[in-house]
Backbone as XML, in Angstrom:
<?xml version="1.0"?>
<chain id="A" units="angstrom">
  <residue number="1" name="UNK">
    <atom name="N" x="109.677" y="33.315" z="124.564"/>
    <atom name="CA" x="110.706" y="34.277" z="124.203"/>
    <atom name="C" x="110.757" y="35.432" z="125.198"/>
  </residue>
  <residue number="2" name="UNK">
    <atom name="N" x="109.842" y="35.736" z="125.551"/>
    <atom name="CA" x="109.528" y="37.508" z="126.503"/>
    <atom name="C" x="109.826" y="36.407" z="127.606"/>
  </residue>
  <residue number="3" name="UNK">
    <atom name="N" x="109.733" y="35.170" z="128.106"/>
    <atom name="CA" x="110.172" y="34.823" z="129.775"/>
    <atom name="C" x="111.044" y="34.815" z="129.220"/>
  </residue>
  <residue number="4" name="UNK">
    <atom name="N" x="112.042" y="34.232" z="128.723"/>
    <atom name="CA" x="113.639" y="34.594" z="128.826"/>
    <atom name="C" x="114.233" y="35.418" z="128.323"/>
  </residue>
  <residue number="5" name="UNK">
    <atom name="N" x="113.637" y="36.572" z="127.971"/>
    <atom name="CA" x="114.113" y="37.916" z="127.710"/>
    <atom name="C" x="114.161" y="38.725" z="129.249"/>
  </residue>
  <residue number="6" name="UNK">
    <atom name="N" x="112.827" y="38.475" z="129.796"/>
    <atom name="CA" x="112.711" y="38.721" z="131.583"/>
    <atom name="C" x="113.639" y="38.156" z="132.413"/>
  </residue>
  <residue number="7" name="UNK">
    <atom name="N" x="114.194" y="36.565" z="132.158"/>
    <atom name="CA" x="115.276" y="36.319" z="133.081"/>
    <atom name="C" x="116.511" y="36.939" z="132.616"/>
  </residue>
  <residue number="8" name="UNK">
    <atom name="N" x="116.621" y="37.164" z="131.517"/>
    <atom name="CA" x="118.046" y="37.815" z="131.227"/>
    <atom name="C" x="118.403" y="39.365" z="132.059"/>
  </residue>
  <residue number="9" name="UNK">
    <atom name="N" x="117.011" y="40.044" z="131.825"/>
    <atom name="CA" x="117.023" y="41.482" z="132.355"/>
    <atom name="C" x="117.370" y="40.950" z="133.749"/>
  </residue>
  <residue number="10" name="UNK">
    <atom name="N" x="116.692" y="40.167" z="134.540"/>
    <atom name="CA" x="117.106" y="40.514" z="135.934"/>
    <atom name="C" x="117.625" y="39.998" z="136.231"/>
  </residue>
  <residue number="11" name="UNK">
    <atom name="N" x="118.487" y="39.030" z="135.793"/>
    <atom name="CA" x="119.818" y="38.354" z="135.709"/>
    <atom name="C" x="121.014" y="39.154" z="135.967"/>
  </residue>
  <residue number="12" name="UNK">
    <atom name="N" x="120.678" y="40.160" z="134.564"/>
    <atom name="CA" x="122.146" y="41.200" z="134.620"/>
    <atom name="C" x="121.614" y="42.337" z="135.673"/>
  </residue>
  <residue number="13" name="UNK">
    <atom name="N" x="120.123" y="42.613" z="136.225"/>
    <atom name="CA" x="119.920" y="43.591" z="137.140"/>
    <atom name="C" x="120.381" y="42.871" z="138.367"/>
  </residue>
  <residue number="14" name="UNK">
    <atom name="N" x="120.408" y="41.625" z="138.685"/>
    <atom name="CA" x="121.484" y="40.793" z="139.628"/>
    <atom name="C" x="122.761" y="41.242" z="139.803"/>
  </residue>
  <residue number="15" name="UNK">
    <atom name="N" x="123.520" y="40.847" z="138.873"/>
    <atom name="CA" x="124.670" y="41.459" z="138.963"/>
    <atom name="C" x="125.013" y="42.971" z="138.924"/>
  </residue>
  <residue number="16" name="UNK">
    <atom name="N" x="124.004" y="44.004" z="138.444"/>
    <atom name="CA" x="124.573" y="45.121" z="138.439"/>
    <atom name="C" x="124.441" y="45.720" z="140.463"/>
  </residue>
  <residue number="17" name="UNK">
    <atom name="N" x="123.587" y="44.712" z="140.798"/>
    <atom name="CA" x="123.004" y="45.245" z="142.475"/>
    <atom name="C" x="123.788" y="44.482" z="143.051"/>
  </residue>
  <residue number="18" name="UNK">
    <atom name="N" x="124.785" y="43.156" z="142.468"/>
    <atom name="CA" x="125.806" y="42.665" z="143.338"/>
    <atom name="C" x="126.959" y="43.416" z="143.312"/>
  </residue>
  <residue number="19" name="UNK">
    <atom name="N" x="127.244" y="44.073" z="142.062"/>
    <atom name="CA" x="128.431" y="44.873" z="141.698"/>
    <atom name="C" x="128.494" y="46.304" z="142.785"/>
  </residue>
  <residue number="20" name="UNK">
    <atom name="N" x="126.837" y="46.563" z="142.922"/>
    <atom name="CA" x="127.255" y="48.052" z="143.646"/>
    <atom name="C" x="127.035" y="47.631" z="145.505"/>
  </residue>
  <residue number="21" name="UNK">
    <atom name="N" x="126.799" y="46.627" z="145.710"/>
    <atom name="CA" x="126.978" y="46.073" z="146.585"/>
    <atom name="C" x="128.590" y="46.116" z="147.432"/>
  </residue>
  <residue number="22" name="UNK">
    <atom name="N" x="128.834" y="45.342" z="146.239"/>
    <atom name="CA" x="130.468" y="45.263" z="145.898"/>
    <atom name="C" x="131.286" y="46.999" z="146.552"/>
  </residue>
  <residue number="23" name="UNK">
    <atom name="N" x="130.748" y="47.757" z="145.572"/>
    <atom name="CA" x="131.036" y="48.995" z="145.570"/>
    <atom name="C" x="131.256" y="49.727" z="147.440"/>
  </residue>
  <residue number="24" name="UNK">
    <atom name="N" x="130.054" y="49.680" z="147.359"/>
    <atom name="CA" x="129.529" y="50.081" z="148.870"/>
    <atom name="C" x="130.148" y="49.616" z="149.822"/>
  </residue>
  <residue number="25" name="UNK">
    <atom name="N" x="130.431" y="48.349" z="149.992"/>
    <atom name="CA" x="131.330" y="47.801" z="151.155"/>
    <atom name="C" x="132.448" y="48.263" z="150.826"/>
  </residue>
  <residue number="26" name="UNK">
    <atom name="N" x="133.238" y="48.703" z="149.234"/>
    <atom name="CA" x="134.475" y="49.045" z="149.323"/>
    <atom name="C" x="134.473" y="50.704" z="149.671"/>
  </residue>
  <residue number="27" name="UNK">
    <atom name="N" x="133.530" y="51.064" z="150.112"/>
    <atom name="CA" x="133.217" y="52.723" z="150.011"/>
    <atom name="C" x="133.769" y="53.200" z="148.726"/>
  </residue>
  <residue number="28" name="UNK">
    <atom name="N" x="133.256" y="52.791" z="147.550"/>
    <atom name="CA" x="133.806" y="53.188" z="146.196"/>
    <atom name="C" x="132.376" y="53.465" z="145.442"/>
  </residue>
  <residue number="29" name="UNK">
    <atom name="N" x="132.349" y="55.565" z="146.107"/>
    <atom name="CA" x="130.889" y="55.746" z="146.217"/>
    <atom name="C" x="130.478" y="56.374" z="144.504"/>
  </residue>
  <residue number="30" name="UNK">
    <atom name="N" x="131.524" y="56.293" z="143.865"/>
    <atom name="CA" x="131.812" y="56.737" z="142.758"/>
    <atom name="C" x="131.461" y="55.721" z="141.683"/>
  </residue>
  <residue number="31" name="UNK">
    <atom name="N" x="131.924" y="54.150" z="141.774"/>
    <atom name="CA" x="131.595" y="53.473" z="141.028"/>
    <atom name="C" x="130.241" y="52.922" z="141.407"/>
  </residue>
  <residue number="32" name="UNK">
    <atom name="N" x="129.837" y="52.757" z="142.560"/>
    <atom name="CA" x="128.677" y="52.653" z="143.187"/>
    <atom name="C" x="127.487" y="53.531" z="142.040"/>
  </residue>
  <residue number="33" name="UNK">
    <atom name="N" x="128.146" y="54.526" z="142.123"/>
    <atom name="CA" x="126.986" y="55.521" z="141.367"/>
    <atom name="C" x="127.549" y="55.047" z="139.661"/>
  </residue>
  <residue number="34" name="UNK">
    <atom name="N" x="128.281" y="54.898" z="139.417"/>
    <atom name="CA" x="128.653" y="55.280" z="137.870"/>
    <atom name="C" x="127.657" y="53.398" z="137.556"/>
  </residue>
  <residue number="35" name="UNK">
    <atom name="N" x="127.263" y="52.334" z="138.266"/>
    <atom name="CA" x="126.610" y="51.608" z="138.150"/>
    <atom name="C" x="124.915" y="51.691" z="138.165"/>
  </residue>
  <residue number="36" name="UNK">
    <atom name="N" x="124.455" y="53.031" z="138.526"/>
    <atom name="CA" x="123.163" y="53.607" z="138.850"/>
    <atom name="C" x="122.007" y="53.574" z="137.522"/>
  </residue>
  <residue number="37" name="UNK">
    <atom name="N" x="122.849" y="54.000" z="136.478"/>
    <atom name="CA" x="122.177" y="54.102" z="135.173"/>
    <atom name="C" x="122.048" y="53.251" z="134.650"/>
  </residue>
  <residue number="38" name="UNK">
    <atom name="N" x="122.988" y="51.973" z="134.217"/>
    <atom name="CA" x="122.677" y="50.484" z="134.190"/>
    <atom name="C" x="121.324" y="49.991" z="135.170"/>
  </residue>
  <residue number="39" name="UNK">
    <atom name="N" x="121.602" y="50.375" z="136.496"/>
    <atom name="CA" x="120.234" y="49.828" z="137.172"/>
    <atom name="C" x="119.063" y="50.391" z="136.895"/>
  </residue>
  <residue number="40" name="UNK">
    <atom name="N" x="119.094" y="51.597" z="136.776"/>
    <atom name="CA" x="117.646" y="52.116" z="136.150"/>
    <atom name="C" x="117.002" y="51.685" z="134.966"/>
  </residue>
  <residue number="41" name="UNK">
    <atom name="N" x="117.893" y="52.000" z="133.901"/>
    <atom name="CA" x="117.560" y="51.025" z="133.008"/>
    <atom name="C" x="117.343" y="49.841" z="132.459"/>
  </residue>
  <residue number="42" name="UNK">
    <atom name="N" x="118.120" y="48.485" z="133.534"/>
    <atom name="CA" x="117.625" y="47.711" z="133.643"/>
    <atom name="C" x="115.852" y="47.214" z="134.323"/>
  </residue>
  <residue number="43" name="UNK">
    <atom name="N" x="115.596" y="48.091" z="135.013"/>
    <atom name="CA" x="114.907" y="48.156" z="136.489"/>
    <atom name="C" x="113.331" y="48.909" z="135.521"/>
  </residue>
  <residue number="44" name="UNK">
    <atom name="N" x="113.619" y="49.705" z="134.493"/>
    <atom name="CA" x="112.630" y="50.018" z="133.506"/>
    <atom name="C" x="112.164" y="48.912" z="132.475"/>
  </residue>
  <residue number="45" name="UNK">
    <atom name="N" x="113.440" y="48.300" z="131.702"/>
    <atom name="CA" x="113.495" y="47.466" z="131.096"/>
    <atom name="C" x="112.394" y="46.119" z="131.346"/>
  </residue>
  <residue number="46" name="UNK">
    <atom name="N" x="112.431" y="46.071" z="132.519"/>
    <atom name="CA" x="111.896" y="44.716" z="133.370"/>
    <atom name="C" x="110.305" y="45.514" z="133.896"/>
  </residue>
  <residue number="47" name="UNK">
    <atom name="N" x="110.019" y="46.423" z="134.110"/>
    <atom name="CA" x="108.908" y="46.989" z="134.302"/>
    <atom name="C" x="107.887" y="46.852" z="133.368"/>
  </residue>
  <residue number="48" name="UNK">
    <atom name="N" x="108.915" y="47.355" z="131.672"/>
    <atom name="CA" x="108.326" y="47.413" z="130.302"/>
    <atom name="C" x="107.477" y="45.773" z="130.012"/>
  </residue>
  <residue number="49" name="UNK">
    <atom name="N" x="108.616" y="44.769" z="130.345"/>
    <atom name="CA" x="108.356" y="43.836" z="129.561"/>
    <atom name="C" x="107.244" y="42.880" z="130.453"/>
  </residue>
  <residue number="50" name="UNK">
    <atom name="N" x="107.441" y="43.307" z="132.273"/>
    <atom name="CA" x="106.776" y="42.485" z="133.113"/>
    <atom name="C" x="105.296" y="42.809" z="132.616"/>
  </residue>
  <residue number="51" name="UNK">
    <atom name="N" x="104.982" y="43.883" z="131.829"/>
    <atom name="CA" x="103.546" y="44.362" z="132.071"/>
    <atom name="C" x="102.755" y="43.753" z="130.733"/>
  </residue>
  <residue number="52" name="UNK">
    <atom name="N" x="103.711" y="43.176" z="130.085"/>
    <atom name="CA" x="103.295" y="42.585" z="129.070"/>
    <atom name="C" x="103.163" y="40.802" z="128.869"/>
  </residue>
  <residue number="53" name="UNK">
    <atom name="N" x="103.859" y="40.442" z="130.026"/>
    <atom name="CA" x="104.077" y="39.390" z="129.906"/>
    <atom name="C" x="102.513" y="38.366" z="131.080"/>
  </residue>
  <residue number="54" name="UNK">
    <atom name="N" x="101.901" y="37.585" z="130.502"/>
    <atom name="CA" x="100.970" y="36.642" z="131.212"/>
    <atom name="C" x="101.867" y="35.290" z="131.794"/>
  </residue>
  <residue number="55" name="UNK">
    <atom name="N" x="101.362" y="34.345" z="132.747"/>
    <atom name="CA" x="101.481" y="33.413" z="133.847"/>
    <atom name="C" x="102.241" y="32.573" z="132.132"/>
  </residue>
  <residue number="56" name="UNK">
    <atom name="N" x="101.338" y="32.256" z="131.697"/>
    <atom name="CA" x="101.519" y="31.235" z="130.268"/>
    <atom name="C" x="102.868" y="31.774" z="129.193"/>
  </residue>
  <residue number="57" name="UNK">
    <atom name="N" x="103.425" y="32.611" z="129.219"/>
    <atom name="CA" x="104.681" y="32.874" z="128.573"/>
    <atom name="C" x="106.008" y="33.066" z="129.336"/>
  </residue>
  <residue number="58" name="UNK">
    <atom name="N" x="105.940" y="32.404" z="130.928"/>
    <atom name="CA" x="107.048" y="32.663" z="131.471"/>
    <atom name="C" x="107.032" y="30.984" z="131.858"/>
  </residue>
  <residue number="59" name="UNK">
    <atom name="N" x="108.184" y="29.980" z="131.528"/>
    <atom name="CA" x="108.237" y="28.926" z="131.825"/>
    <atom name="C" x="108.280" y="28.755" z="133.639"/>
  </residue>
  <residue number="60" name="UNK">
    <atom name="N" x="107.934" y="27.616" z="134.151"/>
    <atom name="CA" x="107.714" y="27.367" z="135.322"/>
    <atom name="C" x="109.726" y="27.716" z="135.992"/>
  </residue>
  <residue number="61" name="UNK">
    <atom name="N" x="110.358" y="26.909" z="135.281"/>
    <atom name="CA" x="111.970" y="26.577" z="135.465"/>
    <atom name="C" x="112.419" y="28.289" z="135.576"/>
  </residue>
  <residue number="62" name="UNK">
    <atom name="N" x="112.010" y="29.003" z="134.789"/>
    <atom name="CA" x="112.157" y="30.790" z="134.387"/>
    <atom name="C" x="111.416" y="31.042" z="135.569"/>
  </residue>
  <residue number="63" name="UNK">
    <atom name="N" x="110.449" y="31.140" z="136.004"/>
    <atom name="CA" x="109.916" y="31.582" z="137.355"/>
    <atom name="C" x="110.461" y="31.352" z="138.556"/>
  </residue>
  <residue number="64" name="UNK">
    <atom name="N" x="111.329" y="30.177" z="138.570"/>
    <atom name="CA" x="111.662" y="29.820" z="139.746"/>
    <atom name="C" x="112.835" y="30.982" z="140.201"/>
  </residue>
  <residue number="65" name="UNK">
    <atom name="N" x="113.793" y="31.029" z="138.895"/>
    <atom name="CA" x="114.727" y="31.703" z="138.962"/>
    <atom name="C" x="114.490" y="32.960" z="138.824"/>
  </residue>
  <residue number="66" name="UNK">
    <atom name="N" x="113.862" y="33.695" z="138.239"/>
    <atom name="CA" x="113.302" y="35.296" z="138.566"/>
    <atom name="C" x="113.018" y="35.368" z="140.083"/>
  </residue>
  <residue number="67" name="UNK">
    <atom name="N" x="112.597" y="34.087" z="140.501"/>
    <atom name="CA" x="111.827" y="34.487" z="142.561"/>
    <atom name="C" x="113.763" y="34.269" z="143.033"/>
  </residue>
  <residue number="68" name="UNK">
    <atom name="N" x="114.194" y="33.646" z="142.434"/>
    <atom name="CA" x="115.842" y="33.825" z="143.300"/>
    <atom name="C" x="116.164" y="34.818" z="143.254"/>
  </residue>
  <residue number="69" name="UNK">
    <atom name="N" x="116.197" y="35.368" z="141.450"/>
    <atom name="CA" x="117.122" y="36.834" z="141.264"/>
    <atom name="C" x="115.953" y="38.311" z="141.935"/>
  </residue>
  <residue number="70" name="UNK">
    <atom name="N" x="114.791" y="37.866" z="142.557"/>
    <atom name="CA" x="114.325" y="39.140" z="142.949"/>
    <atom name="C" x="115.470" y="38.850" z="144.704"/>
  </residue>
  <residue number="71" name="UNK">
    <atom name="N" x="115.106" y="37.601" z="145.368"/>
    <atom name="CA" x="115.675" y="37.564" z="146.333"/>
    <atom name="C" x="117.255" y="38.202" z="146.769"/>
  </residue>
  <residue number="72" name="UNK">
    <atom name="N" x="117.559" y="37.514" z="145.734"/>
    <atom name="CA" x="119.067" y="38.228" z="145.532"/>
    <atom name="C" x="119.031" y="39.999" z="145.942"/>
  </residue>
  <residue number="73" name="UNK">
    <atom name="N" x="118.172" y="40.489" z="144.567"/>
    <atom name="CA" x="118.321" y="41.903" z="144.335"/>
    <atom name="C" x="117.308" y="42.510" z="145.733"/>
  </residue>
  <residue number="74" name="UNK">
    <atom name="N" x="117.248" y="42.137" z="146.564"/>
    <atom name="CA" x="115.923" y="42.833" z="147.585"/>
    <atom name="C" x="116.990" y="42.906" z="148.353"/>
  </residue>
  <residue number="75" name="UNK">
    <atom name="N" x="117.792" y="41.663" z="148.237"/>
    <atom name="CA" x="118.579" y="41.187" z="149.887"/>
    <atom name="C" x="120.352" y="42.267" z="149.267"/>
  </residue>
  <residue number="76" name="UNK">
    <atom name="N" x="120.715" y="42.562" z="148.272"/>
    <atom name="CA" x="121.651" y="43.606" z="148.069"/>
    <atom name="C" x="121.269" y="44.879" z="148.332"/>
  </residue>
  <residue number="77" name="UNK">
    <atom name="N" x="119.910" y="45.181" z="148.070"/>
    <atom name="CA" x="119.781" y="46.521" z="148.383"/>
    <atom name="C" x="119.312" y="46.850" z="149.736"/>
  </residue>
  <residue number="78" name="UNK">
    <atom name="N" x="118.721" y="45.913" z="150.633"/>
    <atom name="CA" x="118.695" y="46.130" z="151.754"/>
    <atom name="C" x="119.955" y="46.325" z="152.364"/>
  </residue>
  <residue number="79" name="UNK">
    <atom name="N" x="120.830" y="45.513" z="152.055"/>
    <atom name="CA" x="122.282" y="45.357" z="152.777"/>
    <atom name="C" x="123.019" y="47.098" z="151.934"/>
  </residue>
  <residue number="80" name="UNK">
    <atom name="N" x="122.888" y="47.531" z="150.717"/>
    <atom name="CA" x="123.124" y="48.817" z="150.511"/>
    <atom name="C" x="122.677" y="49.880" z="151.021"/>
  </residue>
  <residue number="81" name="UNK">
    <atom name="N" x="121.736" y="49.851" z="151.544"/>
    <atom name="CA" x="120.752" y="50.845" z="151.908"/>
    <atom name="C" x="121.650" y="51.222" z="153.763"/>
  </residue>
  <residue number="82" name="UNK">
    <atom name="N" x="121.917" y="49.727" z="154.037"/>
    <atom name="CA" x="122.075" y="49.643" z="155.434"/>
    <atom name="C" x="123.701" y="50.509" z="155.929"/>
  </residue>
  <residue number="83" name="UNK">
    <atom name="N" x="124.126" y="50.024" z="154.293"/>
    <atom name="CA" x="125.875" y="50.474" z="154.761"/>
    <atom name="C" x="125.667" y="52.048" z="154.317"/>
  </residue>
  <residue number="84" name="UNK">
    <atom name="N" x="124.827" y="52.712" z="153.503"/>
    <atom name="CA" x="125.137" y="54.342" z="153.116"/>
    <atom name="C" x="124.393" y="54.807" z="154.235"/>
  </residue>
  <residue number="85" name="UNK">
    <atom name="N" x="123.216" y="54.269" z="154.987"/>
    <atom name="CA" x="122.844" y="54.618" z="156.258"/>
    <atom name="C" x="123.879" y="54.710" z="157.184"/>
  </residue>
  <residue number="86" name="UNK">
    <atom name="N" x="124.897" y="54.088" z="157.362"/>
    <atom name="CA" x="125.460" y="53.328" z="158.717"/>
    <atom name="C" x="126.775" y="54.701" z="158.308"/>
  </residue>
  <residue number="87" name="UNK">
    <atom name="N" x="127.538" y="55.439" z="156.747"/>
    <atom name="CA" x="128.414" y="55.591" z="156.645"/>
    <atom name="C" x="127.802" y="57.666" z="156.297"/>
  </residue>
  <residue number="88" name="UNK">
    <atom name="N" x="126.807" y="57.299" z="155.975"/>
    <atom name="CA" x="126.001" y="58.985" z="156.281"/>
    <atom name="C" x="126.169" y="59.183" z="157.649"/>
  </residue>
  <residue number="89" name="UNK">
    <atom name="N" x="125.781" y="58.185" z="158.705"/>
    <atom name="CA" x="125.199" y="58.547" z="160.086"/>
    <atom name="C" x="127.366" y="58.597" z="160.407"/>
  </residue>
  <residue number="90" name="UNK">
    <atom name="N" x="128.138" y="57.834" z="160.262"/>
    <atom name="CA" x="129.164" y="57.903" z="160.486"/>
    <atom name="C" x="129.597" y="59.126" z="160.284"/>
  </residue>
  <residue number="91" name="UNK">
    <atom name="N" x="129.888" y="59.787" z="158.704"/>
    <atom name="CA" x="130.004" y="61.408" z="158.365"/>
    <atom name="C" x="129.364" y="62.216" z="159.286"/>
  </residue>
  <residue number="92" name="UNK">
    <atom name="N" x="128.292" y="61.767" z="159.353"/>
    <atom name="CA" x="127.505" y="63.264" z="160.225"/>
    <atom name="C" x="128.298" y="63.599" z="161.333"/>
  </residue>
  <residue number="93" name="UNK">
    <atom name="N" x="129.056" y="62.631" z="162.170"/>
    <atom name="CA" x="128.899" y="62.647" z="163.537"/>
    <atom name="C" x="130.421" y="62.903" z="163.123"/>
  </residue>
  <residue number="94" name="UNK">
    <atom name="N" x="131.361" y="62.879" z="162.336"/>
    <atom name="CA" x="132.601" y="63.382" z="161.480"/>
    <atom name="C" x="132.475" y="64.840" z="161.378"/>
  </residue>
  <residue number="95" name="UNK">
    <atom name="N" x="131.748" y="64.962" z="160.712"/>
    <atom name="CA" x="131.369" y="66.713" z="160.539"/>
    <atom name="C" x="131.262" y="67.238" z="161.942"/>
  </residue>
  <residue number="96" name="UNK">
    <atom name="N" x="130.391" y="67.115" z="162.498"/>
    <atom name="CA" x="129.913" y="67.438" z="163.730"/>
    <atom name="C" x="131.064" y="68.046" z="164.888"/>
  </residue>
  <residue number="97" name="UNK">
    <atom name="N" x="131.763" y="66.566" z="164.638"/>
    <atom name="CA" x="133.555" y="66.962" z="165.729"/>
    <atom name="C" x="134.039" y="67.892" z="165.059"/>
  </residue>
  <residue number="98" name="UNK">
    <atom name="N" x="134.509" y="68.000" z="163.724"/>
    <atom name="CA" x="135.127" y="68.831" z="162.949"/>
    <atom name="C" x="134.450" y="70.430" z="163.420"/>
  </residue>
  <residue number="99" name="UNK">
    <atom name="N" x="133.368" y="70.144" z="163.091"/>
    <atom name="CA" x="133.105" y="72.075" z="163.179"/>
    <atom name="C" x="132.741" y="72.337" z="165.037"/>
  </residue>
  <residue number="100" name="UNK">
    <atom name="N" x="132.822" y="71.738" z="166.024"/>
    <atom name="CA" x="133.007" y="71.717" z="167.514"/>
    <atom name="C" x="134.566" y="72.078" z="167.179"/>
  </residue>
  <residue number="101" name="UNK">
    <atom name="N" x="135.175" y="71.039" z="166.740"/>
    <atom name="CA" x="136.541" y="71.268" z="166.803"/>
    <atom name="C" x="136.846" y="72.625" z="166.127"/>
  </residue>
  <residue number="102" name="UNK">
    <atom name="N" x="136.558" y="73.134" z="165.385"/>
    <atom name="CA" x="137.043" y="73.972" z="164.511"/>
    <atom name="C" x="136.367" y="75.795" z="165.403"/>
  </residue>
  <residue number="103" name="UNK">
    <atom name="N" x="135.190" y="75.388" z="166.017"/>
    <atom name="CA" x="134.566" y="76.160" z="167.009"/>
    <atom name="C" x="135.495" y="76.697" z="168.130"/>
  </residue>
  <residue number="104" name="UNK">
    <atom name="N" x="136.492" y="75.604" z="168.767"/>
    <atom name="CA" x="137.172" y="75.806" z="169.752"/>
    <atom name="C" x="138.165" y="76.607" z="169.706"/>
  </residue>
  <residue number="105" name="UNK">
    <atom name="N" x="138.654" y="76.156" z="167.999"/>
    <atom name="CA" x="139.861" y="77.103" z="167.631"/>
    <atom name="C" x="139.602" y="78.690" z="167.863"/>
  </residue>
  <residue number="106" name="UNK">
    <atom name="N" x="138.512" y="78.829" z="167.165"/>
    <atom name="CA" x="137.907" y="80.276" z="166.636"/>
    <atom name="C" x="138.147" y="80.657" z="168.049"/>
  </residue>
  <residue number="107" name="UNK">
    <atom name="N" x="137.162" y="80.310" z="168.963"/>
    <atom name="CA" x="136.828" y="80.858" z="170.479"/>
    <atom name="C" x="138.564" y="80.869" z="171.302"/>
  </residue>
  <residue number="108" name="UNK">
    <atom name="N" x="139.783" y="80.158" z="170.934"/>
    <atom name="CA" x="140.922" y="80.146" z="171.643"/>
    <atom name="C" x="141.767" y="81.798" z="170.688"/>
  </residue>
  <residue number="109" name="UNK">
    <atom name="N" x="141.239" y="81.531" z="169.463"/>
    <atom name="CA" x="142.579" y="82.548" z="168.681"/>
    <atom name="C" x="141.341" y="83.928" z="168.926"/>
  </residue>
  <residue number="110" name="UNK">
    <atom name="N" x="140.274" y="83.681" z="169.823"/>
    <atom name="CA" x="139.288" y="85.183" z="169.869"/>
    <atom name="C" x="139.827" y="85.525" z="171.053"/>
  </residue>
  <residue number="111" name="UNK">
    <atom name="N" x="139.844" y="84.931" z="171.794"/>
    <atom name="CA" x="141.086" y="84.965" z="173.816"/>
    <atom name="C" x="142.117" y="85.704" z="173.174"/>
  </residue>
  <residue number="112" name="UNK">
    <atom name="N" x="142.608" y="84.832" z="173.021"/>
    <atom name="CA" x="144.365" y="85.160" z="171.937"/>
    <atom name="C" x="144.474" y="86.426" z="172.072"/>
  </residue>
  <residue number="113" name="UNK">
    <atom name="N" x="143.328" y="86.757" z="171.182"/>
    <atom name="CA" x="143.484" y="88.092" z="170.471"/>
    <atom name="C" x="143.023" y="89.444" z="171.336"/>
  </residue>
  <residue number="114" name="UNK">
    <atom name="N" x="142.625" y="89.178" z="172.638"/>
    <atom name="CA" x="142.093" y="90.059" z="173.357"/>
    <atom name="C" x="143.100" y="89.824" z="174.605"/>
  </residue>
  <residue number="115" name="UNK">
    <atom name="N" x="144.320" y="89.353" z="174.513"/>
    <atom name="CA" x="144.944" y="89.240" z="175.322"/>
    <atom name="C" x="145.960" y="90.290" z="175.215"/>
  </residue>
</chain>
């Protein structure tokens, strides 16, 4: 009963890390997050029950598929991790032009003004 209570949890913690997966590539950093609390609580859920559970109450067929759905969930969040890296480092260097740019103004309307 507790192994397939364990594949269910990380079953749906599967899909909630494919969903924000999902999210992330659409830069939809909003639903991305509004999916966060589902994962935690799934991600506790599975902590609670892993610590209770021995080799002898998780069927062999249930093991196989928990080693997929960790694969799954390692290989979404690496690939998440990679795109808010890749779209932070993008912003930064956004900001960056912006206030250079916004620098130039100041320093042209300070001429301007001493003209």
């Amino acid at each position: 009963m507790k192994g397939t209570t364990l594949l269910k949890h990380y079953e749906q913690l599967d899909y909630v890390t494919e969903q924000m997966l999902i999210s992330a590539h659409k830069e939809d950093w909003n639903t991305l997050l509004s999916w966060q609390s589902q994962y935690s609580q799934l991600s506790e859920n599975i902590i609670e029950l892993d610590g209770t559970l021995t080799t002898e109450h998780v069927p062999t067929q249930c093991k196989d598929r928990v080693r997929m759905y960790i694969q799954n969930i390692l290989s979404y969040q690496q690939q998440i991790s990679q795109l808010v890296t890749t779209r932070h480092a993008e912003l930064g260097e956004l900001i960056g032009e912006k206030i250079r740019q916004q620098t130039k103004i100041e320093n042209y309307q300070h001429v301007a003004n001493l003209i």
